[in-house]
Coordinates of C-alpha atoms in Angstrom, one line a residue:
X829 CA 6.2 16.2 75.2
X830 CA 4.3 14.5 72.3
X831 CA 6.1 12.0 70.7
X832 CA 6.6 12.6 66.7
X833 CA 4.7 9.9 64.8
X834 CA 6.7 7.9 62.7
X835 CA 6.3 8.1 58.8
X836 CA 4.2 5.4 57.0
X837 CA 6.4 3.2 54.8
X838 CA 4.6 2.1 51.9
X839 CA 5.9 -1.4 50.5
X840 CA 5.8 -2.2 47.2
X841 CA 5.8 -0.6 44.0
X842 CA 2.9 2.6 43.0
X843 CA 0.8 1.4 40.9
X844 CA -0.3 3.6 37.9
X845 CA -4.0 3.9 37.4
X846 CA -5.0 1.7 34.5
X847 CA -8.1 4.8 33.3
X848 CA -4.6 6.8 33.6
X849 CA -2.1 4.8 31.7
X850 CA -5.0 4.4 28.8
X851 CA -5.5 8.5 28.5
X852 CA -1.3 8.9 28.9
X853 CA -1.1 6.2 25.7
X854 CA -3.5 7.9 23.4
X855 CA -2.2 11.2 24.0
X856 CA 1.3 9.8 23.3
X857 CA -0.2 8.1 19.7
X858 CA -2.0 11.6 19.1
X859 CA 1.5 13.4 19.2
X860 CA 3.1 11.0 16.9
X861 CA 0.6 10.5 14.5
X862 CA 0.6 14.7 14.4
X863 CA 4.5 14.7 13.8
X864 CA 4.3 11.7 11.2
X865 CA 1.8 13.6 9.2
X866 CA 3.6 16.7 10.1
X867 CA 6.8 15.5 8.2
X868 CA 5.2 13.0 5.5
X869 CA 7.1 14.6 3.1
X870 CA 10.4 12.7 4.2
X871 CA 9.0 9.8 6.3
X872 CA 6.7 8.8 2.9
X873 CA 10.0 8.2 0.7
X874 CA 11.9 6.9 3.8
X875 CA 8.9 4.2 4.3
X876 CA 8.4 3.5 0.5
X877 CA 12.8 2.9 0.4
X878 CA 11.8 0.5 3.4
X879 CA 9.4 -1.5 2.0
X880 CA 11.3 -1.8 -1.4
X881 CA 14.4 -2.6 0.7
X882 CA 12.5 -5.6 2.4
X883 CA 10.7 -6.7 -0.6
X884 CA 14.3 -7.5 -2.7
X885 CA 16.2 -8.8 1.0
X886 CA 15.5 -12.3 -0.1
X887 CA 17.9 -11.6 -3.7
X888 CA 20.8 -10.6 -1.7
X889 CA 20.6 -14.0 0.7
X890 CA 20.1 -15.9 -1.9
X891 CA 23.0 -14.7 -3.5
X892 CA 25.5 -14.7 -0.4
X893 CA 23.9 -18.6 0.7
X894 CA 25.5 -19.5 -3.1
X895 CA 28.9 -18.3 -1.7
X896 CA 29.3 -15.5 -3.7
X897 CA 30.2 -12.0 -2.5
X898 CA 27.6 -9.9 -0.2
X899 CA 28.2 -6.9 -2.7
X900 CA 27.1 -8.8 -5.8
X901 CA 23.9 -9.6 -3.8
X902 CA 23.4 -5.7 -3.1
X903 CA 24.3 -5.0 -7.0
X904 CA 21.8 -7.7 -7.9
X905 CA 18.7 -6.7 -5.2
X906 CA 19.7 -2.6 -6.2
X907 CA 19.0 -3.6 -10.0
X908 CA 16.2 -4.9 -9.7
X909 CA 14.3 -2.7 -7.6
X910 CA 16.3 0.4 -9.3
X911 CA 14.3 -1.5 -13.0
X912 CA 11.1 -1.8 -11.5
X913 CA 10.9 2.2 -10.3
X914 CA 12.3 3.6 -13.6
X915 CA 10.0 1.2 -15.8
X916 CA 7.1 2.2 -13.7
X917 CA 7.6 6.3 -13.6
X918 CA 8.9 6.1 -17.5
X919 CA 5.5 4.8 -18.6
X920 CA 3.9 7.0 -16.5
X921 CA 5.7 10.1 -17.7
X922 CA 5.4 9.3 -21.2
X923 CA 1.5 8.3 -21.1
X924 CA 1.0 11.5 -19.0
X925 CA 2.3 13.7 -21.5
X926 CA 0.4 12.0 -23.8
X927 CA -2.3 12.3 -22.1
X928 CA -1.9 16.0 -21.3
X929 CA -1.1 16.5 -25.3
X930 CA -4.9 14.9 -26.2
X931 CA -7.0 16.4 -23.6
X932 CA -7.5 20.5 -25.2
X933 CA -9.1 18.2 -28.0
X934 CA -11.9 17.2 -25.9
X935 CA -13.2 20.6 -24.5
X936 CA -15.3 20.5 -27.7
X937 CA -17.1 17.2 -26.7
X938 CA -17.6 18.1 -23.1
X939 CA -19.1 21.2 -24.8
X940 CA -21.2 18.5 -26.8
X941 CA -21.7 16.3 -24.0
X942 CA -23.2 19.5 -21.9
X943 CA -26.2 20.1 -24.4
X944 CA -27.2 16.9 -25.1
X945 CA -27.9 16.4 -21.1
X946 CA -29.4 20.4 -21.2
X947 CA -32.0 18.5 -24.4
X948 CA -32.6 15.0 -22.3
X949 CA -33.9 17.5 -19.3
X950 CA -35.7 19.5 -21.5
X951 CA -37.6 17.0 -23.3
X952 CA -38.3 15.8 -19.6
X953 CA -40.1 18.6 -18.4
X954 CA -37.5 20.6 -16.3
X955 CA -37.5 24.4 -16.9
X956 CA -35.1 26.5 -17.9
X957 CA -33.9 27.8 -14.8
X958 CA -33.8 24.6 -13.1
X959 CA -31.6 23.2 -16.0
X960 CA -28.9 26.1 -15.8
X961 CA -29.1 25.7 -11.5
X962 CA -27.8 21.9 -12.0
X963 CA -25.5 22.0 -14.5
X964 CA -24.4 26.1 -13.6
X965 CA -21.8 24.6 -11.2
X966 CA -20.3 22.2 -13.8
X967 CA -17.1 23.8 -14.9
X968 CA -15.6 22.5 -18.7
X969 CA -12.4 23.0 -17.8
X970 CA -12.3 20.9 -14.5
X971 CA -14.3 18.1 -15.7
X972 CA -11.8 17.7 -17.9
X973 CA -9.1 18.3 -15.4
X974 CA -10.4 15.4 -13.5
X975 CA -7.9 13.3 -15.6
X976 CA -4.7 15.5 -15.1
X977 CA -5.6 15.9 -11.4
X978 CA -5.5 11.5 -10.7
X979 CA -2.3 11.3 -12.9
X980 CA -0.3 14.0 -11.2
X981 CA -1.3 12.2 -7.6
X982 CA -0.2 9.3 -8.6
X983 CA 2.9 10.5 -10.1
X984 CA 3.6 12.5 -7.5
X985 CA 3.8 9.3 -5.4
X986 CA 7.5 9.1 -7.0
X987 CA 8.2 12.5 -6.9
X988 CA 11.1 12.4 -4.6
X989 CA 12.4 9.4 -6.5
X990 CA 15.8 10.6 -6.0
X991 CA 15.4 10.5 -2.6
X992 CA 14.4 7.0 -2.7
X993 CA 16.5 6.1 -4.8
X994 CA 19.7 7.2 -3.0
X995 CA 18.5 5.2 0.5
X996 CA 17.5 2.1 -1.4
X997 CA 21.5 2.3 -2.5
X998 CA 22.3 3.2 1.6
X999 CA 19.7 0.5 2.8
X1000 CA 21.2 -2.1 0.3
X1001 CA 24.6 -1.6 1.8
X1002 CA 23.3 -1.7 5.4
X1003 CA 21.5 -5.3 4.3
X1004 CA 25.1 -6.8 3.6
X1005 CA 24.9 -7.4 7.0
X1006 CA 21.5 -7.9 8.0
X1007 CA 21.7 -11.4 8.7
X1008 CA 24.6 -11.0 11.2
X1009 CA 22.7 -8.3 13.0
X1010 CA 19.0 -10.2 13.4
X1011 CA 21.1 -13.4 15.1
X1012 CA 22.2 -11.1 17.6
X1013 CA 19.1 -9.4 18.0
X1014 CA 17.6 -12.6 18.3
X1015 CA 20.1 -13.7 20.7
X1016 CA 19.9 -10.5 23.2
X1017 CA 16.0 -9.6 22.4
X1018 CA 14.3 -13.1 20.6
X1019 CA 10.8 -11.0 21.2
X1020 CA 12.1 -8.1 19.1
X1021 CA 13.5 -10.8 16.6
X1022 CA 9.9 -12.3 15.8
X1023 CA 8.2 -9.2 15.7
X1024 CA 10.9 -8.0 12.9
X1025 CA 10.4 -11.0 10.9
X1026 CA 6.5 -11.4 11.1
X1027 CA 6.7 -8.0 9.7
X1028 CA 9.4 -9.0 6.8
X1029 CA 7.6 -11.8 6.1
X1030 CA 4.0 -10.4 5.9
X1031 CA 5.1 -7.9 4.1
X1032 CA 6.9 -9.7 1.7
X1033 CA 4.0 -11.9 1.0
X1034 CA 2.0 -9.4 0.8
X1035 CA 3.6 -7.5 -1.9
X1036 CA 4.2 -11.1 -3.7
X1037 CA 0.4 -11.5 -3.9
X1038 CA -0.4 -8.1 -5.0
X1039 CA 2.4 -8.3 -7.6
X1040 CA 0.7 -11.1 -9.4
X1041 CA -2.7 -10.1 -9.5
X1042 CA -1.9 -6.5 -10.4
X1043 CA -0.1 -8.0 -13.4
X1044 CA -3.3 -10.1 -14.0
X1045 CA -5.8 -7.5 -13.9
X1046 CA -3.1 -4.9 -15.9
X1047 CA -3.1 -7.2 -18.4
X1048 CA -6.8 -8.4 -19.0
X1049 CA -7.8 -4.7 -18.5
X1050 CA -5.3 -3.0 -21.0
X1051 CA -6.2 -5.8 -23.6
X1052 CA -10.0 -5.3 -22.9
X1053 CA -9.4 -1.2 -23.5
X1054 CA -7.5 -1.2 -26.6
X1055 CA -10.0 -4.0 -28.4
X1056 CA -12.8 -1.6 -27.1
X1057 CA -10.7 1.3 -28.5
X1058 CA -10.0 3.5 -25.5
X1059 CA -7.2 5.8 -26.2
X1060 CA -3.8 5.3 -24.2
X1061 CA -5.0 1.7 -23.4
X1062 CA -1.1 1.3 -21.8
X1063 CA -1.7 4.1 -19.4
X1064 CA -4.5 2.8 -17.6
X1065 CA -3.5 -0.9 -17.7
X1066 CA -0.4 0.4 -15.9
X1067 CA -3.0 2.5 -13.4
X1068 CA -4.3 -0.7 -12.8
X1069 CA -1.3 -2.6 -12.2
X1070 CA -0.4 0.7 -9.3
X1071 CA -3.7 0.7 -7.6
X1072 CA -3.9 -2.5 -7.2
X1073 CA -1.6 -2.3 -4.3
X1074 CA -4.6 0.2 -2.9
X1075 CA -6.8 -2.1 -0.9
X1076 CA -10.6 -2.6 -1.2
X1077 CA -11.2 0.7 -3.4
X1078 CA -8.3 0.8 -5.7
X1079 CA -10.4 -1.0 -8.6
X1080 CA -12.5 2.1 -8.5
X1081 CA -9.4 4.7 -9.0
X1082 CA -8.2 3.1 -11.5
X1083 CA -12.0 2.8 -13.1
X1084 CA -12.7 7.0 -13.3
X1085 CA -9.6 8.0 -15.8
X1086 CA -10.3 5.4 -18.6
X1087 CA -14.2 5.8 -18.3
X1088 CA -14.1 9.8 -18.3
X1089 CA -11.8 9.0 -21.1
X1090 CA -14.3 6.7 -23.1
X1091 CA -17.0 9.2 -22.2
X1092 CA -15.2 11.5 -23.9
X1093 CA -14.1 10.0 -26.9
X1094 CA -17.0 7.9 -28.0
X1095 CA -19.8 9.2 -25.6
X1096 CA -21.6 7.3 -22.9
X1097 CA -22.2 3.9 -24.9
X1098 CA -18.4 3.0 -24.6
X1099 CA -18.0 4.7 -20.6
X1100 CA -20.8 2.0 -19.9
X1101 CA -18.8 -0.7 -21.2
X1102 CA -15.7 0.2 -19.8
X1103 CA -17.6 -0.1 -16.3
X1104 CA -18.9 -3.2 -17.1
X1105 CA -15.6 -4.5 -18.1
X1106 CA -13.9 -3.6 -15.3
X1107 CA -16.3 -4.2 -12.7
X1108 CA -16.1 -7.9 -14.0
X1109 CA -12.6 -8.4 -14.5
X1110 CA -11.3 -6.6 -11.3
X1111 CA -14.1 -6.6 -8.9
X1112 CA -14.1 -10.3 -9.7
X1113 CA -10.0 -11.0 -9.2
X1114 CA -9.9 -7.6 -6.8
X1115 CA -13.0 -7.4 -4.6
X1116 CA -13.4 -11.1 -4.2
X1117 CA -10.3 -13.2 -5.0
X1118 CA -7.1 -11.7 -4.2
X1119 CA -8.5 -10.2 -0.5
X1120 CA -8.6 -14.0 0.3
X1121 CA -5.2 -14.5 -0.7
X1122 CA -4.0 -11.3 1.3
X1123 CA -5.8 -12.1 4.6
X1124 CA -4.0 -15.5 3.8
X1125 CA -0.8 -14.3 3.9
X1126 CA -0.8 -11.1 6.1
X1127 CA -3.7 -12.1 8.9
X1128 CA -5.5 -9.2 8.5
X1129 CA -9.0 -8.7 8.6
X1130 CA -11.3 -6.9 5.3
X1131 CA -12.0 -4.4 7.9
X1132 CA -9.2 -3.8 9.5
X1133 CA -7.4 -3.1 6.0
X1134 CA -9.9 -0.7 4.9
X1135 CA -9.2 1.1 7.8
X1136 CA -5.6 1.2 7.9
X1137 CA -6.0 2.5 4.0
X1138 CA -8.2 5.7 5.5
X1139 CA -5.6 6.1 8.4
X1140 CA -2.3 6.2 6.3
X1141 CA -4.1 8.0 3.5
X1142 CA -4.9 10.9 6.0
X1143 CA -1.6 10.4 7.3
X1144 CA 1.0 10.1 4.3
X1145 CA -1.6 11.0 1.6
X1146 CA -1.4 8.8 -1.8
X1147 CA 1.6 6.9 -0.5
X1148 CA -0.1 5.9 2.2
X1149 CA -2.6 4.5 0.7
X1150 CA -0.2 2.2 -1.6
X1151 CA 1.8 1.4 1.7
X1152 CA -1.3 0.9 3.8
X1153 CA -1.1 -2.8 4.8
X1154 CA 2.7 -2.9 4.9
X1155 CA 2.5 0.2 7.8
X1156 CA -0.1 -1.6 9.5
X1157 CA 1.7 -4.7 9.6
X1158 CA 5.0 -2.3 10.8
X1159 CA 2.6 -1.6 13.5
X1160 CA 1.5 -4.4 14.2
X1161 CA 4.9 -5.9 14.8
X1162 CA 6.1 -2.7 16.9
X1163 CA 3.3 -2.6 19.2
X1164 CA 1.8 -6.1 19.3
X1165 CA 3.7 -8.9 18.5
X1166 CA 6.7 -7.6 20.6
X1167 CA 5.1 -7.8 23.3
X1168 CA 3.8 -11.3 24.4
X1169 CA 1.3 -9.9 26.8
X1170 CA -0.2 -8.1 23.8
X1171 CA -0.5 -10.9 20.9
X1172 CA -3.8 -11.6 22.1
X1173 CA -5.2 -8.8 20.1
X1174 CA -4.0 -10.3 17.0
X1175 CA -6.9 -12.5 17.2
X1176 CA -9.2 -9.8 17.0
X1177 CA -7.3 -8.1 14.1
X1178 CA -7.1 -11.1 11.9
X1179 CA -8.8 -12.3 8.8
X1180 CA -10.0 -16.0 11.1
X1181 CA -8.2 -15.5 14.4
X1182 CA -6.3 -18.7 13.7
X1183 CA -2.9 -18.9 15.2
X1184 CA 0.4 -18.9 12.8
X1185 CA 2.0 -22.3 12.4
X1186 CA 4.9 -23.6 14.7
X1187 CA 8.0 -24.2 13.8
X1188 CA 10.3 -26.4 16.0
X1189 CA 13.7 -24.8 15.2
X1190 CA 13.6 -22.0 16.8
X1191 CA 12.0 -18.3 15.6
X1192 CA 14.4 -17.4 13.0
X1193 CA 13.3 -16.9 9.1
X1194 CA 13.7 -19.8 6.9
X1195 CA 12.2 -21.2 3.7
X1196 CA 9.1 -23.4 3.2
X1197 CA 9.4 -26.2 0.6
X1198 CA 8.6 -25.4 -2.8
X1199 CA 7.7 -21.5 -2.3
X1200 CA 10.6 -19.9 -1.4
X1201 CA 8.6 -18.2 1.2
X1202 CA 9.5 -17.4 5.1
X1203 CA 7.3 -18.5 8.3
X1204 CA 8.6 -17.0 11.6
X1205 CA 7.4 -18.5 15.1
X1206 CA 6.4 -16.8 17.9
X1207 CA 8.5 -16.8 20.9
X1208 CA 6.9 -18.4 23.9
X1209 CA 4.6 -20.1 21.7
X1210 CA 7.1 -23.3 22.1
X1211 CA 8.9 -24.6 25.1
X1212 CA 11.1 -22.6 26.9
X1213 CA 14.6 -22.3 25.7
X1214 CA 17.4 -24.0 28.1

């Protein structure tokens, strides 16, 4: 009688194909991306509350490192983001009904606008027939709609701004005791620690940078409009000021209203020199300055941030495209520098591929002389802890 062979006993653990573990990770991202944009209706208020939350953290530390009670420092940081959102949507309200109010009056001159172009071809040499073929699909109505249509975008950005509004107020109270919470994260999980404060940081300085040259470039661009004479010169200095937080293109979204608008009111000489205007004043501080600063401060690359503006704006539509570089840097920090096997990429993704600053006092947030402004160190990047 045969004996029965004994079963093979593998040792060791079964290794995963890496071709396999590659296909399983980008079907994984494919399903989440689908149920993000699937339900961007609640995660774009929940992300823009997020962001808000982080931007005003540092006003409630500040206010509990002066000894003073953690709810004053949620009354204060609450304030002053609750200020910022009603100031902004006021304006915007106000000027769009403005806006809305003074825009029958200009079917006439599009009518105007419409023959002289049919004369100019004329006098050219194009027939008849070819003249009403070009301009046969040029409706009055929605060139002149063009305006409404960017203004209720953008103020549908804050649409749900009672939504926001009520988790800032729920976030504010959760960030009472924020501090206590990242020292034990960083004490059970110091990886998941740095990522969340490169992410608070960046952001942070992010939004700082884009804060000051949005007011720049509001101002010099709402002064330049009303001496020009542009009507509702406070509307589109406030556009400005909003797409300035769009990166790489946001200078030319908040270019088409006031130019249609100049076309409009005084014909094409004054469109020309609103063009000219802005494409000085903002692609100057826009398109070459400030993208400096903000690869500065967030380590990301021109290319990478135009590309994270087309992802999120598929994504989340016109929130995303405001919140494009704080999501990326969310992602970054979820799926990069968590991980230290994985922070190698970041020298791809960056601006120089330089490596952040050490600190040698642990990972934890703290303040840099003079700016008020975080730096967080990477675990592993120093010696091992004891």
């Amino acid at each position: 009688m045969a004996e029965t062979p004994a079963p093979i006993v593998r040792t060791g653990a079964w290794a995963i194909p890496r071709g396999l573990i590659v296909l399983l990770a980008v079907a994984a991202a494919v399903v989440a991306i689908g149920g993000v944009k699937a339900f961007s209706d609640i995660l774009g208020p929940m992300l823009l509350a997020l962001m808000l939350t982080v931007a005003v953290q540092p006003l409630q530390r500040r206010v509990q490192n002066r000894g003073l009670p953690p709810w004053l420092g949620m009354i204060v940081a609450l304030l002053a983001v609750w200020s910022i959102l009603i100031v902004l949507v006021g304006v915007l309200v106000v000027s769009a009904a403005q806006l809305a109010t003074e825009l029958p009056h200009y079917t006439d001159r599009v009518d105007d606008l419409l023959t002289g172009v049919r004369g100019a071809l004329s006098d050219a040499g194009v027939n008849t027939e070819q003249i009403h073929a070009m301009l046969s699909g040029l409706d009055v109505n929605k060139f002149v709609g063009v305006l409404e249509t960017v203004l209720r975008n953008l103020i549908g950005v804050f649409s749900n701004l009672f939504f926001v509004v009520a988790l800032l107020l729920f976030m504010a109270i959760d960030g009472m005791t924020m501090s206590r919470r990242m020292a034990a994260v960083e004490q059970a999980r110091p990886e998941i620690a740095y990522a969340l404060n490169a992410f608070a940081i960046g952001t942070r300085k992010y939004l700082v940078v884009s804060t000051v040259f949005g007011l720049i470039v509001a101002v010099f661009d709402g002064l330049a409009l009303w001496w020009m004479g542009v009507p509702l010169p406070l509307l589109w200095a406030v556009l400005s000021f909003i797409t300035n937080y769009i990166p790489n293109i946001g200078f030319l979204i908040g270019l088409v209203p006031p130019a249609l608008l100049a076309l409009l009111d005084s014909g094409p000489v004054l469109m020309i020199w609103v063009i000219v205007v802005y494409c000085v004043i903002n692609f100057l501080i826009q398109s070459v300055i400030q993208p400096k600063y903000v690869g500065d401060s967030v380590g990301l690359s021109v290319t990478v941030t135009f590309l994270s503006l087309v992802f999120w704006s598929w994504v989340l539509g016109p929130l995303g495209a405001l919140l494009a570089v704080p999501l990326t840097l969310l992602m970054k920090a979820l799926l990069l520098d968590i991980d230290p096997t994985t922070r190698w990429a970041d020298a791809l993704i960056s601006d120089t591929g330089a490596k952040p600053a050490q600190r040698p006092e642990g990972m934890g947030a703290e303040r840099s002389k003079g700016v008020g402004v975080e730096s967080a160190e990477r675990p592993g990047d120093t010696a091992p802890r004891g």
